[in-house]
Amino acid sequence: MEAHVEALIAHWNAAVGPDDIVWHLGDFCYRYSEDYARSVFVRLRGKRRFLVRGNHDRIGARLPWDGLFDVARVVVPGPDGVPQGVWMSHYAHRVWPRMHRGDLHFYGHSHGTLPGTAASTDVGVDCFGFRPVTLDDRLCRDRHTRPVRRPTGARAQQLGPGKAGA
């Protein structure tokens, strides 16, 4: 298990810069002691790190995250500069706030066993090469598989494959 954890730390630090903001969608260091979880946490890069609690976060919730949430919504710049809302939860949702306005939904928990949709994606590490996922990663994957719903102004517009983020 130690080799697995070391690989996760290496992948995290390769993907995350010192000034990046990271949202972890739950189950951080499940089945490890609090001391071990802390020793892992302090080695992870990122300017600010937030935890969206999972069902196995009894220990993870005790760590010095910059914020602890059950669910969260953020607005981030999309690859094209257009603000993109993202609803985050440990669990997959069939509906979520502002989905009708183009907000995406990121979740974990299911380890790649639930198919995503044009607006909802399992961003657990086992789905993206055991590393954190950027919005660009998620949209790039969709460009090659299905249409992506992205907001434009006050309305959401359906874009064809290859046009998201253009």
PDB file of C-alpha atoms in Angstrom:
ATOM      1  CA  MET A   1       0.000   0.000   0.000  1.00  0.00           C
ATOM      2  CA  GLU A   2       2.849   2.389   0.721  1.00  0.00           C
ATOM      3  CA  ALA A   3       3.987   2.263  -2.912  1.00  0.00           C
ATOM      4  CA  HIS A   4       0.426   3.103  -3.993  1.00  0.00           C
ATOM      5  CA  VAL A   5       0.280   6.117  -1.667  1.00  0.00           C
ATOM      6  CA  GLU A   6       3.721   7.297  -2.833  1.00  0.00           C
ATOM      7  CA  ALA A   7       2.529   7.054  -6.451  1.00  0.00           C
ATOM      8  CA  LEU A   8      -0.591   9.098  -5.624  1.00  0.00           C
ATOM      9  CA  ILE A   9       1.535  11.780  -3.956  1.00  0.00           C
ATOM     10  CA  ALA A  10       3.898  11.888  -6.956  1.00  0.00           C
ATOM     11  CA  HIS A  11       0.987  12.160  -9.442  1.00  0.00           C
ATOM     12  CA  TRP A  12      -0.679  14.888  -7.335  1.00  0.00           C
ATOM     13  CA  ASN A  13       2.523  16.919  -7.128  1.00  0.00           C
ATOM     14  CA  ALA A  14       3.236  16.505 -10.844  1.00  0.00           C
ATOM     15  CA  ALA A  15      -0.221  17.878 -11.703  1.00  0.00           C
ATOM     16  CA  VAL A  16      -0.579  20.560  -9.009  1.00  0.00           C
ATOM     17  CA  GLY A  17       1.536  23.693  -8.854  1.00  0.00           C
ATOM     18  CA  PRO A  18       2.386  25.590  -5.678  1.00  0.00           C
ATOM     19  CA  ASP A  19      -0.192  28.303  -6.465  1.00  0.00           C
ATOM     20  CA  ASP A  20      -3.022  25.956  -7.536  1.00  0.00           C
ATOM     21  CA  ILE A  21      -6.341  25.506  -5.772  1.00  0.00           C
ATOM     22  CA  VAL A  22      -7.355  21.861  -5.309  1.00  0.00           C
ATOM     23  CA  TRP A  23     -10.740  20.366  -4.448  1.00  0.00           C
ATOM     24  CA  HIS A  24     -10.551  16.790  -3.166  1.00  0.00           C
ATOM     25  CA  LEU A  25     -13.907  15.029  -3.550  1.00  0.00           C
ATOM     26  CA  GLY A  26     -13.692  12.770  -0.553  1.00  0.00           C
ATOM     27  CA  ASP A  27     -12.261   9.638   1.026  1.00  0.00           C
ATOM     28  CA  PHE A  28      -8.825  11.084   1.723  1.00  0.00           C
ATOM     29  CA  CYS A  29      -6.453   8.510   3.297  1.00  0.00           C
ATOM     30  CA  TYR A  30      -9.202   6.016   4.078  1.00  0.00           C
ATOM     31  CA  ARG A  31      -8.094   3.283   6.515  1.00  0.00           C
ATOM     32  CA  TYR A  32      -4.946   5.129   7.558  1.00  0.00           C
ATOM     33  CA  SER A  33      -4.084   6.611  10.940  1.00  0.00           C
ATOM     34  CA  GLU A  34      -4.461  10.331  11.479  1.00  0.00           C
ATOM     35  CA  ASP A  35      -0.689  10.698  11.891  1.00  0.00           C
ATOM     36  CA  TYR A  36      -0.058   8.962   8.573  1.00  0.00           C
ATOM     37  CA  ALA A  37      -2.779  11.007   6.833  1.00  0.00           C
ATOM     38  CA  ARG A  38      -1.174  14.214   8.143  1.00  0.00           C
ATOM     39  CA  SER A  39       2.245  13.082   6.907  1.00  0.00           C
ATOM     40  CA  VAL A  40       0.751  12.601   3.433  1.00  0.00           C
ATOM     41  CA  PHE A  41      -1.247  15.850   3.501  1.00  0.00           C
ATOM     42  CA  VAL A  42       1.774  18.068   4.255  1.00  0.00           C
ATOM     43  CA  ARG A  43       3.582  16.668   1.207  1.00  0.00           C
ATOM     44  CA  LEU A  44       0.826  17.645  -1.263  1.00  0.00           C
ATOM     45  CA  ARG A  45       1.295  20.766  -3.369  1.00  0.00           C
ATOM     46  CA  GLY A  46      -1.293  23.489  -3.751  1.00  0.00           C
ATOM     47  CA  LYS A  47      -1.844  26.979  -2.408  1.00  0.00           C
ATOM     48  CA  ARG A  48      -5.317  26.145  -1.107  1.00  0.00           C
ATOM     49  CA  ARG A  49      -6.807  22.681  -0.635  1.00  0.00           C
ATOM     50  CA  PHE A  50     -10.460  21.960   0.060  1.00  0.00           C
ATOM     51  CA  LEU A  51     -12.233  18.748   0.999  1.00  0.00           C
ATOM     52  CA  VAL A  52     -15.728  17.810  -0.092  1.00  0.00           C
ATOM     53  CA  ARG A  53     -16.444  15.129   2.489  1.00  0.00           C
ATOM     54  CA  GLY A  54     -16.884  11.545   1.403  1.00  0.00           C
ATOM     55  CA  ASN A  55     -18.366   8.619   3.268  1.00  0.00           C
ATOM     56  CA  HIS A  56     -14.894   7.601   4.519  1.00  0.00           C
ATOM     57  CA  ASP A  57     -13.588  10.943   5.796  1.00  0.00           C
ATOM     58  CA  ARG A  58     -13.624  10.469   9.557  1.00  0.00           C
ATOM     59  CA  ILE A  59      -9.835  10.982   9.556  1.00  0.00           C
ATOM     60  CA  GLY A  60      -9.612  13.154   6.422  1.00  0.00           C
ATOM     61  CA  ALA A  61     -11.947  15.761   7.900  1.00  0.00           C
ATOM     62  CA  ARG A  62      -9.509  16.312  10.811  1.00  0.00           C
ATOM     63  CA  LEU A  63      -6.719  17.537   8.537  1.00  0.00           C
ATOM     64  CA  PRO A  64      -5.895  21.242   8.032  1.00  0.00           C
ATOM     65  CA  TRP A  65      -7.877  21.794   4.829  1.00  0.00           C
ATOM     66  CA  ASP A  66      -8.607  25.376   3.816  1.00  0.00           C
ATOM     67  CA  GLY A  67     -12.282  24.450   3.808  1.00  0.00           C
ATOM     68  CA  LEU A  68     -14.492  21.456   4.495  1.00  0.00           C
ATOM     69  CA  PHE A  69     -17.799  21.006   2.641  1.00  0.00           C
ATOM     70  CA  ASP A  70     -20.548  18.473   2.058  1.00  0.00           C
ATOM     71  CA  VAL A  71     -21.108  19.868  -1.459  1.00  0.00           C
ATOM     72  CA  ALA A  72     -19.653  22.932  -3.155  1.00  0.00           C
ATOM     73  CA  ARG A  73     -20.177  25.155  -6.163  1.00  0.00           C
ATOM     74  CA  VAL A  74     -17.400  27.203  -7.694  1.00  0.00           C
ATOM     75  CA  VAL A  75     -17.144  29.373 -10.779  1.00  0.00           C
ATOM     76  CA  VAL A  76     -13.850  29.088 -12.625  1.00  0.00           C
ATOM     77  CA  PRO A  77     -12.606  30.463 -15.927  1.00  0.00           C
ATOM     78  CA  GLY A  78     -13.149  27.957 -18.705  1.00  0.00           C
ATOM     79  CA  PRO A  79     -10.429  27.342 -21.302  1.00  0.00           C
ATOM     80  CA  ASP A  80     -12.106  29.955 -23.502  1.00  0.00           C
ATOM     81  CA  GLY A  81     -12.241  32.515 -20.660  1.00  0.00           C
ATOM     82  CA  VAL A  82     -16.006  32.114 -20.192  1.00  0.00           C
ATOM     83  CA  PRO A  83     -16.919  31.552 -16.525  1.00  0.00           C
ATOM     84  CA  GLN A  84     -17.852  27.920 -15.871  1.00  0.00           C
ATOM     85  CA  GLY A  85     -19.866  26.808 -12.846  1.00  0.00           C
ATOM     86  CA  VAL A  86     -18.929  23.480 -11.293  1.00  0.00           C
ATOM     87  CA  TRP A  87     -21.046  21.613  -8.715  1.00  0.00           C
ATOM     88  CA  MET A  88     -18.947  19.196  -6.676  1.00  0.00           C
ATOM     89  CA  SER A  89     -20.040  16.332  -4.498  1.00  0.00           C
ATOM     90  CA  HIS A  90     -18.537  13.072  -3.354  1.00  0.00           C
ATOM     91  CA  TYR A  91     -21.582  11.367  -4.882  1.00  0.00           C
ATOM     92  CA  ALA A  92     -22.979  11.420  -8.403  1.00  0.00           C
ATOM     93  CA  HIS A  93     -26.229  13.333  -8.881  1.00  0.00           C
ATOM     94  CA  ARG A  94     -28.806  13.009 -11.623  1.00  0.00           C
ATOM     95  CA  VAL A  95     -29.661  16.681 -11.153  1.00  0.00           C
ATOM     96  CA  TRP A  96     -27.828  19.511  -9.393  1.00  0.00           C
ATOM     97  CA  PRO A  97     -28.260  23.240  -8.884  1.00  0.00           C
ATOM     98  CA  ARG A  98     -27.784  25.323 -12.034  1.00  0.00           C
ATOM     99  CA  MET A  99     -27.396  22.337 -14.347  1.00  0.00           C
ATOM    100  CA  HIS A 100     -30.013  24.017 -16.569  1.00  0.00           C
ATOM    101  CA  ARG A 101     -27.641  27.013 -16.766  1.00  0.00           C
ATOM    102  CA  GLY A 102     -24.689  24.923 -17.935  1.00  0.00           C
ATOM    103  CA  ASP A 103     -22.970  24.107 -14.638  1.00  0.00           C
ATOM    104  CA  LEU A 104     -20.923  20.933 -14.754  1.00  0.00           C
ATOM    105  CA  HIS A 105     -21.006  18.270 -12.033  1.00  0.00           C
ATOM    106  CA  PHE A 106     -17.857  16.584 -10.731  1.00  0.00           C
ATOM    107  CA  TYR A 107     -18.071  13.614  -8.384  1.00  0.00           C
ATOM    108  CA  GLY A 108     -16.015  10.723  -7.050  1.00  0.00           C
ATOM    109  CA  HIS A 109     -17.094   7.717  -4.946  1.00  0.00           C
ATOM    110  CA  SER A 110     -17.979   5.359  -7.789  1.00  0.00           C
ATOM    111  CA  HIS A 111     -14.434   4.543  -9.023  1.00  0.00           C
ATOM    112  CA  GLY A 112     -15.409   4.813 -12.675  1.00  0.00           C
ATOM    113  CA  THR A 113     -18.371   2.427 -12.462  1.00  0.00           C
ATOM    114  CA  LEU A 114     -20.998   5.047 -13.365  1.00  0.00           C
ATOM    115  CA  PRO A 115     -21.038   6.425 -16.890  1.00  0.00           C
ATOM    116  CA  GLY A 116     -20.716  10.168 -17.113  1.00  0.00           C
ATOM    117  CA  THR A 117     -22.862  12.485 -19.178  1.00  0.00           C
ATOM    118  CA  ALA A 118     -22.145  15.589 -21.218  1.00  0.00           C
ATOM    119  CA  ALA A 119     -22.321  17.603 -17.985  1.00  0.00           C
ATOM    120  CA  SER A 120     -21.442  15.122 -15.216  1.00  0.00           C
ATOM    121  CA  THR A 121     -18.096  13.367 -14.757  1.00  0.00           C
ATOM    122  CA  ASP A 122     -16.487  11.010 -12.260  1.00  0.00           C
ATOM    123  CA  VAL A 123     -13.221  12.827 -11.573  1.00  0.00           C
ATOM    124  CA  GLY A 124     -11.905  10.247  -9.127  1.00  0.00           C
ATOM    125  CA  VAL A 125      -8.209   9.525  -9.497  1.00  0.00           C
ATOM    126  CA  ASP A 126      -8.872   6.057 -10.879  1.00  0.00           C
ATOM    127  CA  CYS A 127     -10.590   7.649 -13.902  1.00  0.00           C
ATOM    128  CA  PHE A 128      -7.838  10.135 -14.810  1.00  0.00           C
ATOM    129  CA  GLY A 129      -4.490   8.397 -14.405  1.00  0.00           C
ATOM    130  CA  PHE A 130      -4.414   8.631 -10.595  1.00  0.00           C
ATOM    131  CA  ARG A 131      -3.941  12.398 -10.572  1.00  0.00           C
ATOM    132  CA  PRO A 132      -6.050  15.496  -9.964  1.00  0.00           C
ATOM    133  CA  VAL A 133      -8.189  16.645 -12.892  1.00  0.00           C
ATOM    134  CA  THR A 134      -8.311  20.131 -14.346  1.00  0.00           C
ATOM    135  CA  LEU A 135     -11.356  21.642 -16.018  1.00  0.00           C
ATOM    136  CA  ASP A 136      -9.344  21.559 -19.275  1.00  0.00           C
ATOM    137  CA  ASP A 137      -8.771  17.791 -18.843  1.00  0.00           C
ATOM    138  CA  ARG A 138     -12.461  17.174 -18.374  1.00  0.00           C
ATOM    139  CA  LEU A 139     -13.533  19.306 -21.330  1.00  0.00           C
ATOM    140  CA  CYS A 140     -10.842  17.821 -23.569  1.00  0.00           C
ATOM    141  CA  ARG A 141     -12.120  14.317 -22.799  1.00  0.00           C
ATOM    142  CA  ASP A 142     -15.659  15.409 -23.702  1.00  0.00           C
ATOM    143  CA  ARG A 143     -14.582  17.038 -26.957  1.00  0.00           C
ATOM    144  CA  HIS A 144     -13.569  13.627 -28.198  1.00  0.00           C
ATOM    145  CA  THR A 145     -16.578  11.704 -26.923  1.00  0.00           C
ATOM    146  CA  ARG A 146     -19.780  13.760 -26.867  1.00  0.00           C
ATOM    147  CA  PRO A 147     -21.226  17.285 -27.069  1.00  0.00           C
ATOM    148  CA  VAL A 148     -20.547  19.569 -24.126  1.00  0.00           C
ATOM    149  CA  ARG A 149     -23.088  22.018 -22.757  1.00  0.00           C
ATOM    150  CA  ARG A 150     -21.351  25.318 -22.010  1.00  0.00           C
ATOM    151  CA  PRO A 151     -22.820  28.642 -20.912  1.00  0.00           C
ATOM    152  CA  THR A 152     -22.728  31.644 -23.207  1.00  0.00           C
ATOM    153  CA  GLY A 153     -23.956  34.849 -21.672  1.00  0.00           C
ATOM    154  CA  ALA A 154     -27.186  34.323 -19.751  1.00  0.00           C
ATOM    155  CA  ARG A 155     -28.184  31.286 -21.778  1.00  0.00           C
ATOM    156  CA  ALA A 156     -26.672  27.848 -22.217  1.00  0.00           C
ATOM    157  CA  GLN A 157     -25.964  26.762 -25.770  1.00  0.00           C
ATOM    158  CA  GLN A 158     -25.410  23.262 -27.133  1.00  0.00           C
ATOM    159  CA  LEU A 159     -22.034  23.039 -28.821  1.00  0.00           C
ATOM    160  CA  GLY A 160     -20.947  20.247 -31.089  1.00  0.00           C
ATOM    161  CA  PRO A 161     -17.932  17.986 -30.496  1.00  0.00           C
ATOM    162  CA  GLY A 162     -14.648  19.857 -30.849  1.00  0.00           C
ATOM    163  CA  LYS A 163     -16.221  23.268 -30.257  1.00  0.00           C
ATOM    164  CA  ALA A 164     -16.195  23.379 -26.436  1.00  0.00           C
ATOM    165  CA  GLY A 165     -13.557  25.732 -25.181  1.00  0.00           C
ATOM    166  CA  ALA A 166     -12.938  27.098 -28.686  1.00  0.00           C
TER     167      ALA A 166
END
